[in-house]
Short mmCIF file of C-alpha atoms in Angstrom, two decimals:
data_model
loop_
_atom_site.label_atom_id
_atom_site.label_comp_id
_atom_site.label_asym_id
_atom_site.label_seq_id
_atom_site.Cartn_x
_atom_site.Cartn_y
_atom_site.Cartn_z
CA UNK Y 1 0.01 -0.25 0.06
CA UNK Y 2 3.02 2.35 0.82
CA UNK Y 3 4.05 2.77 -2.80
CA UNK Y 4 0.79 3.42 -4.21
CA UNK Y 5 0.80 6.92 -2.58
CA UNK Y 6 4.43 7.76 -3.48
CA UNK Y 7 2.97 9.10 -6.92
CA UNK Y 8 0.63 11.62 -4.89
CA UNK Y 9 3.54 12.49 -2.62
CA UNK Y 10 5.73 13.46 -5.74
CA UNK Y 11 2.83 16.03 -6.90
CA UNK Y 12 3.10 17.77 -3.41
CA UNK Y 13 6.75 17.91 -2.77
CA UNK Y 14 9.02 20.80 -2.41
CA UNK Y 15 12.54 20.73 -2.56
CA UNK Y 16 12.95 19.17 0.78
CA UNK Y 17 10.23 17.85 2.45
CA UNK Y 18 8.96 15.34 5.20
CA UNK Y 19 5.77 12.73 5.04
CA UNK Y 20 3.99 10.56 7.17
CA UNK Y 21 2.08 8.01 5.44
CA UNK Y 22 -0.48 6.36 7.69
CA UNK Y 23 -2.19 3.48 6.89
CA UNK Y 24 -5.52 2.62 8.48
CA UNK Y 25 -6.28 -0.97 8.07
CA UNK Y 26 -9.55 -2.44 9.41
CA UNK Y 27 -7.48 -4.21 11.86
CA UNK Y 28 -4.64 -2.15 12.49
CA UNK Y 29 -2.77 0.84 11.95
CA UNK Y 30 1.03 1.61 10.46
CA UNK Y 31 2.93 4.67 9.88
CA UNK Y 32 6.02 5.16 7.67
CA UNK Y 33 8.00 8.16 7.55
CA UNK Y 34 9.21 9.34 4.20
CA UNK Y 35 11.96 11.80 3.45
CA UNK Y 36 12.07 13.73 0.10
CA UNK Y 37 14.88 15.67 -1.61
CA UNK Y 38 13.55 16.89 -4.96
CA UNK Y 39 16.85 18.66 -5.35
CA UNK Y 40 19.08 15.71 -5.09
CA UNK Y 41 16.41 13.38 -6.37
CA UNK Y 42 16.41 11.34 -3.26
CA UNK Y 43 13.38 9.60 -1.51
CA UNK Y 44 14.13 7.82 1.70
CA UNK Y 45 11.47 5.36 3.10
CA UNK Y 46 12.12 4.65 7.03
CA UNK Y 47 10.85 1.54 8.81
CA UNK Y 48 7.34 1.54 9.52
CA UNK Y 49 5.96 1.83 12.99
CA UNK Y 50 2.77 -0.40 13.85
CA UNK Y 51 0.03 0.14 16.48
CA UNK Y 52 0.01 -2.55 19.44
CA UNK Y 53 -3.08 -4.39 19.89
CA UNK Y 54 -5.82 -2.19 21.17
CA UNK Y 55 -4.02 1.05 20.71
CA UNK Y 56 -6.24 3.79 19.84
CA UNK Y 57 -5.43 6.17 16.96
CA UNK Y 58 -5.15 9.00 19.35
CA UNK Y 59 -2.36 7.12 21.50
CA UNK Y 60 -0.78 5.90 18.34
CA UNK Y 61 -0.27 9.49 17.23
CA UNK Y 62 1.10 10.78 20.40
CA UNK Y 63 3.77 8.12 19.95
CA UNK Y 64 4.86 9.39 16.72
CA UNK Y 65 6.09 12.55 18.26
CA UNK Y 66 6.29 16.03 16.75
CA UNK Y 67 4.61 16.15 13.35
CA UNK Y 68 4.41 19.95 12.87
CA UNK Y 69 6.86 20.12 10.15
CA UNK Y 70 5.50 16.85 8.43
CA UNK Y 71 3.03 16.37 5.81
CA UNK Y 72 0.25 13.77 6.49
CA UNK Y 73 -0.86 11.40 3.84
CA UNK Y 74 -3.82 9.04 4.99
CA UNK Y 75 -4.45 5.68 2.86
CA UNK Y 76 -7.57 3.83 4.15
CA UNK Y 77 -8.90 0.51 3.79
CA UNK Y 78 -12.16 0.27 1.69
CA UNK Y 79 -14.14 -0.65 5.08
CA UNK Y 80 -12.97 2.71 6.27
CA UNK Y 81 -13.30 5.46 3.34
CA UNK Y 82 -14.44 5.52 -0.05
CA UNK Y 83 -12.91 7.28 -3.11
CA UNK Y 84 -14.52 7.78 -6.43
CA UNK Y 85 -13.05 9.02 -9.38
CA UNK Y 86 -15.34 10.65 -12.29
CA UNK Y 87 -15.97 13.39 -14.64
CA UNK Y 88 -18.54 16.11 -14.14
CA UNK Y 89 -19.64 18.43 -16.94
CA UNK Y 90 -21.05 21.95 -16.17
CA UNK Y 91 -22.42 24.58 -18.67
CA UNK Y 92 -20.55 27.85 -18.61
CA UNK Y 93 -23.45 30.58 -18.46
CA UNK Y 94 -22.64 32.75 -21.49
CA UNK Y 95 -19.61 30.93 -22.86
CA UNK Y 96 -17.25 33.82 -21.61
CA UNK Y 97 -13.93 34.04 -20.34
CA UNK Y 98 -13.27 32.06 -17.36
CA UNK Y 99 -11.97 34.33 -14.22
CA UNK Y 100 -10.63 32.77 -10.98
CA UNK Y 101 -14.04 33.00 -9.41
CA UNK Y 102 -15.78 31.36 -12.26
CA UNK Y 103 -13.43 28.39 -12.02
CA UNK Y 104 -13.81 28.12 -8.31
CA UNK Y 105 -17.46 28.17 -8.63
CA UNK Y 106 -17.41 25.41 -11.49
CA UNK Y 107 -14.85 23.27 -9.29
CA UNK Y 108 -16.83 23.57 -6.03
CA UNK Y 109 -20.25 22.66 -8.15
CA UNK Y 110 -18.49 19.70 -9.68
CA UNK Y 111 -17.12 18.34 -6.37
CA UNK Y 112 -20.65 18.81 -4.75
CA UNK Y 113 -22.43 16.99 -7.80
CA UNK Y 114 -19.92 13.91 -7.63
CA UNK Y 115 -20.22 13.69 -3.73
CA UNK Y 116 -23.77 13.88 -3.69
CA UNK Y 117 -24.27 11.45 -6.74
CA UNK Y 118 -22.00 8.92 -4.99
CA UNK Y 119 -22.44 9.29 -1.17
CA UNK Y 120 -25.66 6.91 -1.18
CA UNK Y 121 -23.61 3.87 -2.38
CA UNK Y 122 -20.65 5.06 -0.15
CA UNK Y 123 -22.57 5.07 3.16
CA UNK Y 124 -24.58 1.93 2.09
CA UNK Y 125 -20.84 0.35 1.94
CA UNK Y 126 -19.54 1.94 4.72
CA UNK Y 127 -22.58 1.11 6.93
CA UNK Y 128 -23.73 4.30 7.92
CA UNK Y 129 -26.68 6.80 7.02
CA UNK Y 130 -26.06 9.32 4.33
CA UNK Y 131 -26.26 12.18 6.90
CA UNK Y 132 -23.23 10.62 8.89
CA UNK Y 133 -21.01 10.56 5.75
CA UNK Y 134 -18.45 13.46 5.48
CA UNK Y 135 -16.46 14.72 2.29
CA UNK Y 136 -12.62 14.00 3.68
CA UNK Y 137 -10.62 15.07 0.54
CA UNK Y 138 -11.35 16.21 -2.93
CA UNK Y 139 -9.12 17.40 -5.73
CA UNK Y 140 -9.14 18.02 -9.35
CA UNK Y 141 -6.99 15.98 -11.74
CA UNK Y 142 -7.92 17.52 -15.09
CA UNK Y 143 -10.32 20.39 -16.69
CA UNK Y 144 -11.45 20.47 -20.21
CA UNK Y 145 -12.81 23.55 -22.14
CA UNK Y 146 -15.34 22.38 -24.82
CA UNK Y 147 -13.50 19.19 -24.94
CA UNK Y 148 -9.80 20.33 -24.81
CA UNK Y 149 -7.89 19.57 -21.89
CA UNK Y 150 -6.28 22.71 -20.31
CA UNK Y 151 -3.13 22.91 -17.82
CA UNK Y 152 -4.77 26.30 -16.67
CA UNK Y 153 -8.18 27.36 -17.72
CA UNK Y 154 -7.90 30.71 -16.70
CA UNK Y 155 -8.37 33.38 -19.23
CA UNK Y 156 -10.13 30.88 -21.77
CA UNK Y 157 -13.74 31.15 -23.00
CA UNK Y 158 -15.65 28.03 -23.13
CA UNK Y 159 -19.41 27.11 -23.23
CA UNK Y 160 -18.79 23.50 -21.46
CA UNK Y 161 -16.27 22.88 -18.62
CA UNK Y 162 -15.66 19.20 -17.70
CA UNK Y 163 -13.83 18.66 -14.25
CA UNK Y 164 -12.02 15.22 -13.81
CA UNK Y 165 -11.83 15.10 -10.13
CA UNK Y 166 -11.82 12.60 -7.10
CA UNK Y 167 -13.56 12.77 -3.81
CA UNK Y 168 -13.06 10.73 -0.87
CA UNK Y 169 -15.74 10.21 1.63
CA UNK Y 170 -15.69 8.89 5.27
CA UNK Y 171 -18.05 8.35 8.23
CA UNK Y 172 -18.11 11.29 10.23
CA UNK Y 173 -16.95 9.52 13.53
CA UNK Y 174 -13.79 7.99 11.76
CA UNK Y 175 -13.11 11.51 10.43
CA UNK Y 176 -13.48 13.03 13.93
CA UNK Y 177 -11.20 10.46 15.23
CA UNK Y 178 -8.54 11.24 12.78
CA UNK Y 179 -8.90 15.00 13.01
CA UNK Y 180 -8.79 14.50 16.99
CA UNK Y 181 -5.44 12.48 16.68
CA UNK Y 182 -3.80 14.62 14.05
CA UNK Y 183 -5.22 18.24 14.53
CA UNK Y 184 -2.89 19.77 12.00
CA UNK Y 185 -4.82 17.77 9.33
CA UNK Y 186 -4.00 15.57 6.18
CA UNK Y 187 -2.76 16.79 2.89
CA UNK Y 188 -4.08 13.70 1.29
CA UNK Y 189 -7.14 11.34 2.26
CA UNK Y 190 -7.38 8.34 0.09
CA UNK Y 191 -8.86 4.65 -0.21
CA UNK Y 192 -5.97 2.53 -0.99
CA UNK Y 193 -7.08 0.59 -3.77
CA UNK Y 194 -8.42 3.06 -5.80
CA UNK Y 195 -5.22 4.97 -5.15
CA UNK Y 196 -3.36 2.03 -6.57
CA UNK Y 197 -5.70 1.87 -9.68
CA UNK Y 198 -4.83 5.31 -10.52
CA UNK Y 199 -1.28 4.86 -10.37
CA UNK Y 200 -1.21 2.09 -12.56
CA UNK Y 201 -3.96 3.77 -14.97
CA UNK Y 202 -1.73 6.62 -15.28
CA UNK Y 203 1.27 4.18 -16.47
CA UNK Y 204 -0.64 1.87 -18.65
CA UNK Y 205 -2.85 2.07 -22.06
CA UNK Y 206 -6.68 3.25 -21.63
CA UNK Y 207 -8.07 -0.21 -21.78
CA UNK Y 208 -9.98 -1.15 -18.67
CA UNK Y 209 -8.58 -3.15 -15.98
CA UNK Y 210 -8.92 -4.67 -12.32
CA UNK Y 211 -6.83 -3.91 -9.52
CA UNK Y 212 -6.95 -6.90 -6.79
CA UNK Y 213 -5.43 -5.92 -3.19
CA UNK Y 214 -4.17 -8.81 -1.25
CA UNK Y 215 -4.28 -8.16 2.54
CA UNK Y 216 -3.78 -10.58 5.39
CA UNK Y 217 -7.40 -11.20 6.08
CA UNK Y 218 -9.34 -10.01 2.84
CA UNK Y 219 -9.22 -9.16 -0.66
CA UNK Y 220 -10.14 -5.69 -2.17
CA UNK Y 221 -11.26 -5.36 -6.06
CA UNK Y 222 -11.09 -2.17 -7.51
CA UNK Y 223 -12.00 -1.14 -11.38
CA UNK Y 224 -10.36 1.41 -13.54
CA UNK Y 225 -11.90 2.50 -16.73
CA UNK Y 226 -13.74 5.58 -17.37
CA UNK Y 227 -13.79 6.13 -13.94
CA UNK Y 228 -12.02 4.34 -10.94
CA UNK Y 229 -14.13 2.88 -8.10
CA UNK Y 230 -14.09 -0.02 -5.58
CA UNK Y 231 -15.85 -3.20 -6.72
CA UNK Y 232 -15.91 -5.83 -3.89
CA UNK Y 233 -14.08 -7.10 -0.92
CA UNK Y 234 -14.33 -10.59 0.44
CA UNK Y 235 -12.56 -12.34 3.42
CA UNK Y 236 -9.87 -15.13 2.70
CA UNK Y 237 -8.06 -17.64 4.67
#
């Protein structure tokens, strides 16, 4: 699981940066410190620290020490969070030039539309009501104006804006435990299987495929096609 988030870390890093990858499993917790030296093109992955049996997330966080200069990346088991990738098309009122306020509005509306459309299924999978589900993370991967992908849409005119994005949903109680244990917040919160699928999709062809995550007690299956999403999980011996 640890290597699936390295691609995201590279996208966040400055010249020299410290990260802590927090892996939340359904039966345990592990934290792995990573130091990145972009200038020297060096990435150091330290030995992971595992929570003891019955240790709470808050107690485990205290044992990790001062993290004020460390960016937190949270990788969650499919039983604890749900990440969905998708594209949302939004009409631009008069087809005029997009300024900063217009782009922010379109992105915010796209995030809400994807979250609102997916939260019912996510809540069912995570075993909570829709009202108990919160948006833990959201990020934009691509913006296309009238079908053309743009690195920066500011200053361009368009009648239709398509936003390719992902949202991560988490039960409110789980999110509050995470926020209480790590009050400085997380740079990334993602479902691990979906993270693997996106990394693999970025290095392969556009053909659809399945990603199978093997854990000690269970298997998680994720699909990567036009969108990326959890399919199923089952116990194994």
